[in-house]
PDB file of C-alpha atoms in Angstrom:
ATOM      1  CA  MET A   1     105.881 105.998 146.695  1.00  0.00           C
ATOM      2  CA  LYS A   2     104.345 102.698 145.015  1.00  0.00           C
ATOM      3  CA  ARG A   3     101.378 104.922 143.805  1.00  0.00           C
ATOM      4  CA  LEU A   4     103.922 107.056 141.954  1.00  0.00           C
ATOM      5  CA  ALA A   5     105.623 104.054 140.298  1.00  0.00           C
ATOM      6  CA  THR A   6     102.208 102.913 139.144  1.00  0.00           C
ATOM      7  CA  PHE A   7     101.353 106.305 137.978  1.00  0.00           C
ATOM      8  CA  ALA A   8     104.775 106.463 135.897  1.00  0.00           C
ATOM      9  CA  MET A   9     103.932 102.822 134.531  1.00  0.00           C
ATOM     10  CA  ILE A  10     100.501 103.837 133.143  1.00  0.00           C
ATOM     11  CA  ALA A  11     101.699 106.952 131.620  1.00  0.00           C
ATOM     12  CA  ALA A  12     104.826 105.042 130.030  1.00  0.00           C
ATOM     13  CA  ILE A  13     102.208 102.533 128.390  1.00  0.00           C
ATOM     14  CA  GLY A  14      99.974 105.277 127.233  1.00  0.00           C
ATOM     15  CA  LEU A  15     102.984 107.104 125.266  1.00  0.00           C
ATOM     16  CA  ALA A  16     104.131 103.800 123.760  1.00  0.00           C
ATOM     17  CA  ALA A  17     100.920 103.005 122.086  1.00  0.00           C
ATOM     18  CA  PRO A  18     101.228 103.810 118.449  1.00  0.00           C
ATOM     19  CA  ALA A  19      99.081 106.769 117.128  1.00  0.00           C
ATOM     20  CA  SER A  20      97.522 104.361 114.495  1.00  0.00           C
ATOM     21  CA  ALA A  21      95.954 102.338 117.217  1.00  0.00           C
ATOM     22  CA  GLN A  22      92.965 104.828 117.344  1.00  0.00           C
ATOM     23  CA  THR A  23      89.990 105.316 115.014  1.00  0.00           C
ATOM     24  CA  PHE A  24      90.591 108.742 113.203  1.00  0.00           C
ATOM     25  CA  GLY A  25      86.712 109.483 112.841  1.00  0.00           C
ATOM     26  CA  SER A  26      83.860 108.936 110.533  1.00  0.00           C
ATOM     27  CA  VAL A  27      81.808 111.012 107.912  1.00  0.00           C
ATOM     28  CA  ASN A  28      78.460 110.815 106.451  1.00  0.00           C
ATOM     29  CA  LEU A  29      78.266 110.995 102.811  1.00  0.00           C
ATOM     30  CA  ARG A  30      75.297 111.041 100.512  1.00  0.00           C
ATOM     31  CA  ALA A  31      75.495 110.492  96.913  1.00  0.00           C
ATOM     32  CA  GLY A  32      76.372 113.340  94.956  1.00  0.00           C
ATOM     33  CA  PHE A  33      78.505 114.802  98.062  1.00  0.00           C
ATOM     34  CA  THR A  34      80.702 117.735  97.794  1.00  0.00           C
ATOM     35  CA  PRO A  35      83.298 118.661  97.914  1.00  0.00           C
ATOM     36  CA  ASP A  36      84.349 115.717  96.025  1.00  0.00           C
ATOM     37  CA  PRO A  37      86.821 114.114  96.637  1.00  0.00           C
ATOM     38  CA  TYR A  38      86.376 114.188 100.400  1.00  0.00           C
ATOM     39  CA  ARG A  39      89.813 114.173 102.291  1.00  0.00           C
ATOM     40  CA  THR A  40      91.029 113.524 105.723  1.00  0.00           C
ATOM     41  CA  THR A  41      94.166 112.758 107.463  1.00  0.00           C
ATOM     42  CA  VAL A  42      95.063 109.411 108.826  1.00  0.00           C
ATOM     43  CA  THR A  43      98.308 107.580 110.035  1.00  0.00           C
ATOM     44  CA  SER A  44      99.283 104.532 108.094  1.00  0.00           C
ATOM     45  CA  GLY A  45     100.346 101.418 110.046  1.00  0.00           C
ATOM     46  CA  GLY A  46      99.905  99.500 112.898  1.00  0.00           C
ATOM     47  CA  SER A  47     100.862  96.104 114.599  1.00  0.00           C
ATOM     48  CA  ILE A  48      98.404  93.709 112.769  1.00  0.00           C
ATOM     49  CA  ALA A  49      99.148  91.902 109.627  1.00  0.00           C
ATOM     50  CA  ALA A  50      96.314  92.922 106.989  1.00  0.00           C
ATOM     51  CA  SER A  51      96.274  89.323 105.821  1.00  0.00           C
ATOM     52  CA  SER A  52      94.713  88.592 109.418  1.00  0.00           C
ATOM     53  CA  LEU A  53      91.672  90.637 108.399  1.00  0.00           C
ATOM     54  CA  PHE A  54      91.281  89.159 104.811  1.00  0.00           C
ATOM     55  CA  ASN A  55      93.759  86.660 103.386  1.00  0.00           C
ATOM     56  CA  ASN A  56      94.419  88.806  99.964  1.00  0.00           C
ATOM     57  CA  CYS A  57      95.421  91.952 102.028  1.00  0.00           C
ATOM     58  CA  THR A  58      99.096  93.007 102.552  1.00  0.00           C
ATOM     59  CA  GLY A  59     100.963  95.526 104.877  1.00  0.00           C
ATOM     60  CA  TRP A  60     100.444  96.416 108.509  1.00  0.00           C
ATOM     61  CA  VAL A  61      97.328  97.866 110.072  1.00  0.00           C
ATOM     62  CA  ALA A  62      95.960  99.100 113.353  1.00  0.00           C
ATOM     63  CA  ASP A  63      93.892  96.770 115.361  1.00  0.00           C
ATOM     64  CA  ASN A  64      90.942  99.508 115.163  1.00  0.00           C
ATOM     65  CA  VAL A  65      89.203 100.848 111.956  1.00  0.00           C
ATOM     66  CA  ASP A  66      91.043 104.121 110.963  1.00  0.00           C
ATOM     67  CA  PHE A  67      88.185 105.512 109.490  1.00  0.00           C
ATOM     68  CA  ALA A  68      84.450 105.059 108.929  1.00  0.00           C
ATOM     69  CA  VAL A  69      82.591 106.360 105.814  1.00  0.00           C
ATOM     70  CA  TYR A  70      78.659 106.238 106.000  1.00  0.00           C
ATOM     71  CA  TYR A  71      77.685 106.354 102.534  1.00  0.00           C
ATOM     72  CA  THR A  72      74.105 106.720 101.168  1.00  0.00           C
ATOM     73  CA  ALA A  73      74.335 105.317  97.492  1.00  0.00           C
ATOM     74  CA  GLY A  74      73.424 106.537  94.577  1.00  0.00           C
ATOM     75  CA  SER A  75      74.153 105.652  90.858  1.00  0.00           C
ATOM     76  CA  PHE A  76      78.032 106.599  90.961  1.00  0.00           C
ATOM     77  CA  ASN A  77      80.921 104.162  91.540  1.00  0.00           C
ATOM     78  CA  LEU A  78      82.872 104.769  94.915  1.00  0.00           C
ATOM     79  CA  THR A  79      86.560 105.408  94.764  1.00  0.00           C
ATOM     80  CA  PHE A  80      88.936 105.019  98.079  1.00  0.00           C
ATOM     81  CA  SER A  81      92.414 105.831  97.853  1.00  0.00           C
ATOM     82  CA  ALA A  82      95.337 106.866 100.051  1.00  0.00           C
ATOM     83  CA  SER A  83      98.357 109.302  99.313  1.00  0.00           C
ATOM     84  CA  SER A  84     101.541 109.486 101.199  1.00  0.00           C
ATOM     85  CA  ASN A  85     105.517 109.609 100.994  1.00  0.00           C
ATOM     86  CA  ALA A  86     105.600 106.044 102.292  1.00  0.00           C
ATOM     87  CA  ASP A  87     104.420 102.717 100.847  1.00  0.00           C
ATOM     88  CA  THR A  88     100.887 102.496 102.013  1.00  0.00           C
ATOM     89  CA  THR A  89      98.091  99.874 101.483  1.00  0.00           C
ATOM     90  CA  LEU A  90      94.427 100.057 101.734  1.00  0.00           C
ATOM     91  CA  ILE A  91      91.679  97.863 103.122  1.00  0.00           C
ATOM     92  CA  ILE A  92      88.157  98.327 103.272  1.00  0.00           C
ATOM     93  CA  GLN A  93      85.434  96.403 104.358  1.00  0.00           C
ATOM     94  CA  ALA A  94      81.945  97.221 102.711  1.00  0.00           C
ATOM     95  CA  PRO A  95      78.509  97.224 104.250  1.00  0.00           C
ATOM     96  CA  ASN A  96      77.753  93.728 102.482  1.00  0.00           C
ATOM     97  CA  GLY A  97      80.589  92.289 104.196  1.00  0.00           C
ATOM     98  CA  ASN A  98      82.891  92.420 101.166  1.00  0.00           C
ATOM     99  CA  TRP A  99      86.618  93.062 101.659  1.00  0.00           C
ATOM    100  CA  TYR A 100      88.662  95.136  99.168  1.00  0.00           C
ATOM    101  CA  CYS A 101      92.528  95.204  99.362  1.00  0.00           C
ATOM    102  CA  ASP A 102      95.156  97.245  97.326  1.00  0.00           C
ATOM    103  CA  ASP A 103      98.830  97.990  97.488  1.00  0.00           C
ATOM    104  CA  ASP A 104      99.797 100.201  94.607  1.00  0.00           C
ATOM    105  CA  SER A 105      97.021 100.791  91.903  1.00  0.00           C
ATOM    106  CA  GLY A 106      97.185 104.565  92.541  1.00  0.00           C
ATOM    107  CA  ASN A 107     100.001 106.974  91.641  1.00  0.00           C
ATOM    108  CA  GLY A 108     103.307 105.434  92.603  1.00  0.00           C
ATOM    109  CA  LEU A 109     103.339 103.261  95.861  1.00  0.00           C
ATOM    110  CA  ASN A 110      99.907 104.634  96.803  1.00  0.00           C
ATOM    111  CA  PRO A 111      96.672 102.376  97.063  1.00  0.00           C
ATOM    112  CA  MET A 112      93.285 103.006  95.155  1.00  0.00           C
ATOM    113  CA  VAL A 113      90.088 100.809  95.236  1.00  0.00           C
ATOM    114  CA  THR A 114      87.009 101.449  93.158  1.00  0.00           C
ATOM    115  CA  ILE A 115      83.811  99.944  94.261  1.00  0.00           C
ATOM    116  CA  GLY A 116      81.272  99.598  91.531  1.00  0.00           C
ATOM    117  CA  ASN A 117      77.514  99.933  92.376  1.00  0.00           C
ATOM    118  CA  PRO A 118      78.315 100.357  96.159  1.00  0.00           C
ATOM    119  CA  THR A 119      75.759  99.809  98.686  1.00  0.00           C
ATOM    120  CA  SER A 120      74.376 102.040 101.382  1.00  0.00           C
ATOM    121  CA  GLY A 121      76.101 101.801 104.906  1.00  0.00           C
ATOM    122  CA  ARG A 122      79.428 101.841 106.863  1.00  0.00           C
ATOM    123  CA  TYR A 123      82.787 101.348 104.606  1.00  0.00           C
ATOM    124  CA  SER A 124      85.384 100.454 107.309  1.00  0.00           C
ATOM    125  CA  VAL A 125      88.728 101.868 106.306  1.00  0.00           C
ATOM    126  CA  TRP A 126      92.071 100.819 107.278  1.00  0.00           C
ATOM    127  CA  ILE A 127      95.387 102.559 105.738  1.00  0.00           C
ATOM    128  CA  GLY A 128      98.481 100.218 106.452  1.00  0.00           C
ATOM    129  CA  SER A 129     102.040 100.642 105.719  1.00  0.00           C
ATOM    130  CA  TYR A 130     103.778  97.902 103.622  1.00  0.00           C
ATOM    131  CA  ARG A 131     106.602  97.853 106.098  1.00  0.00           C
ATOM    132  CA  GLN A 132     106.182  96.651 109.683  1.00  0.00           C
ATOM    133  CA  GLY A 133     106.966  99.413 112.156  1.00  0.00           C
ATOM    134  CA  GLU A 134     106.507 102.062 109.839  1.00  0.00           C
ATOM    135  CA  PHE A 135     103.595 104.834 110.397  1.00  0.00           C
ATOM    136  CA  ALA A 136     103.270 107.710 107.973  1.00  0.00           C
ATOM    137  CA  GLN A 137     100.905 110.793 107.595  1.00  0.00           C
ATOM    138  CA  SER A 138      98.622 109.668 104.940  1.00  0.00           C
ATOM    139  CA  THR A 139      95.419 111.443 103.287  1.00  0.00           C
ATOM    140  CA  LEU A 140      92.332 109.160 102.793  1.00  0.00           C
ATOM    141  CA  SER A 141      90.388 110.367  99.753  1.00  0.00           C
ATOM    142  CA  VAL A 142      86.847 109.234  98.905  1.00  0.00           C
ATOM    143  CA  SER A 143      85.378 110.214  95.420  1.00  0.00           C
ATOM    144  CA  GLU A 144      82.316 109.390  93.252  1.00  0.00           C
ATOM    145  CA  ILE A 145      84.394 110.904  90.176  1.00  0.00           C
ATOM    146  CA  GLY A 146      87.361 108.660  90.580  1.00  0.00           C
ATOM    147  CA  ARG A 147      89.940 111.685  90.144  1.00  0.00           C
ATOM    148  CA  GLN A 148      91.912 111.864  93.246  1.00  0.00           C
TER     149      GLN A 148
END
């Protein structure tokens, strides 16, 4: 009986964890990649205040990186954006350690960050929700042409 109760408790904890606590994946992109933009689906939000990652960031994010972009740079700017029916935010840590945050620079309530002269390496991306406790399906786009 005790074993069954322990199993039920472990199962309940697993079901209670928000979907945004996971890393959704990664991609390797080389300058001139096609199709451009590269797109993937990510669930926004989490239980961590984005300002705890970098003080100029807003929203609520997962405790893990949502998506990692391994980029081999060329002579193009690199634009990250998120689109959703909810109010989302975008937080990016570049390979050189610089942080980029945005709330509404894209269309409507969607975030967008353009990095000039990007370096090669890992770009760690979080898509946050402006409101705590909100989780929304979002599309992350990465582009060198800036049209998303």
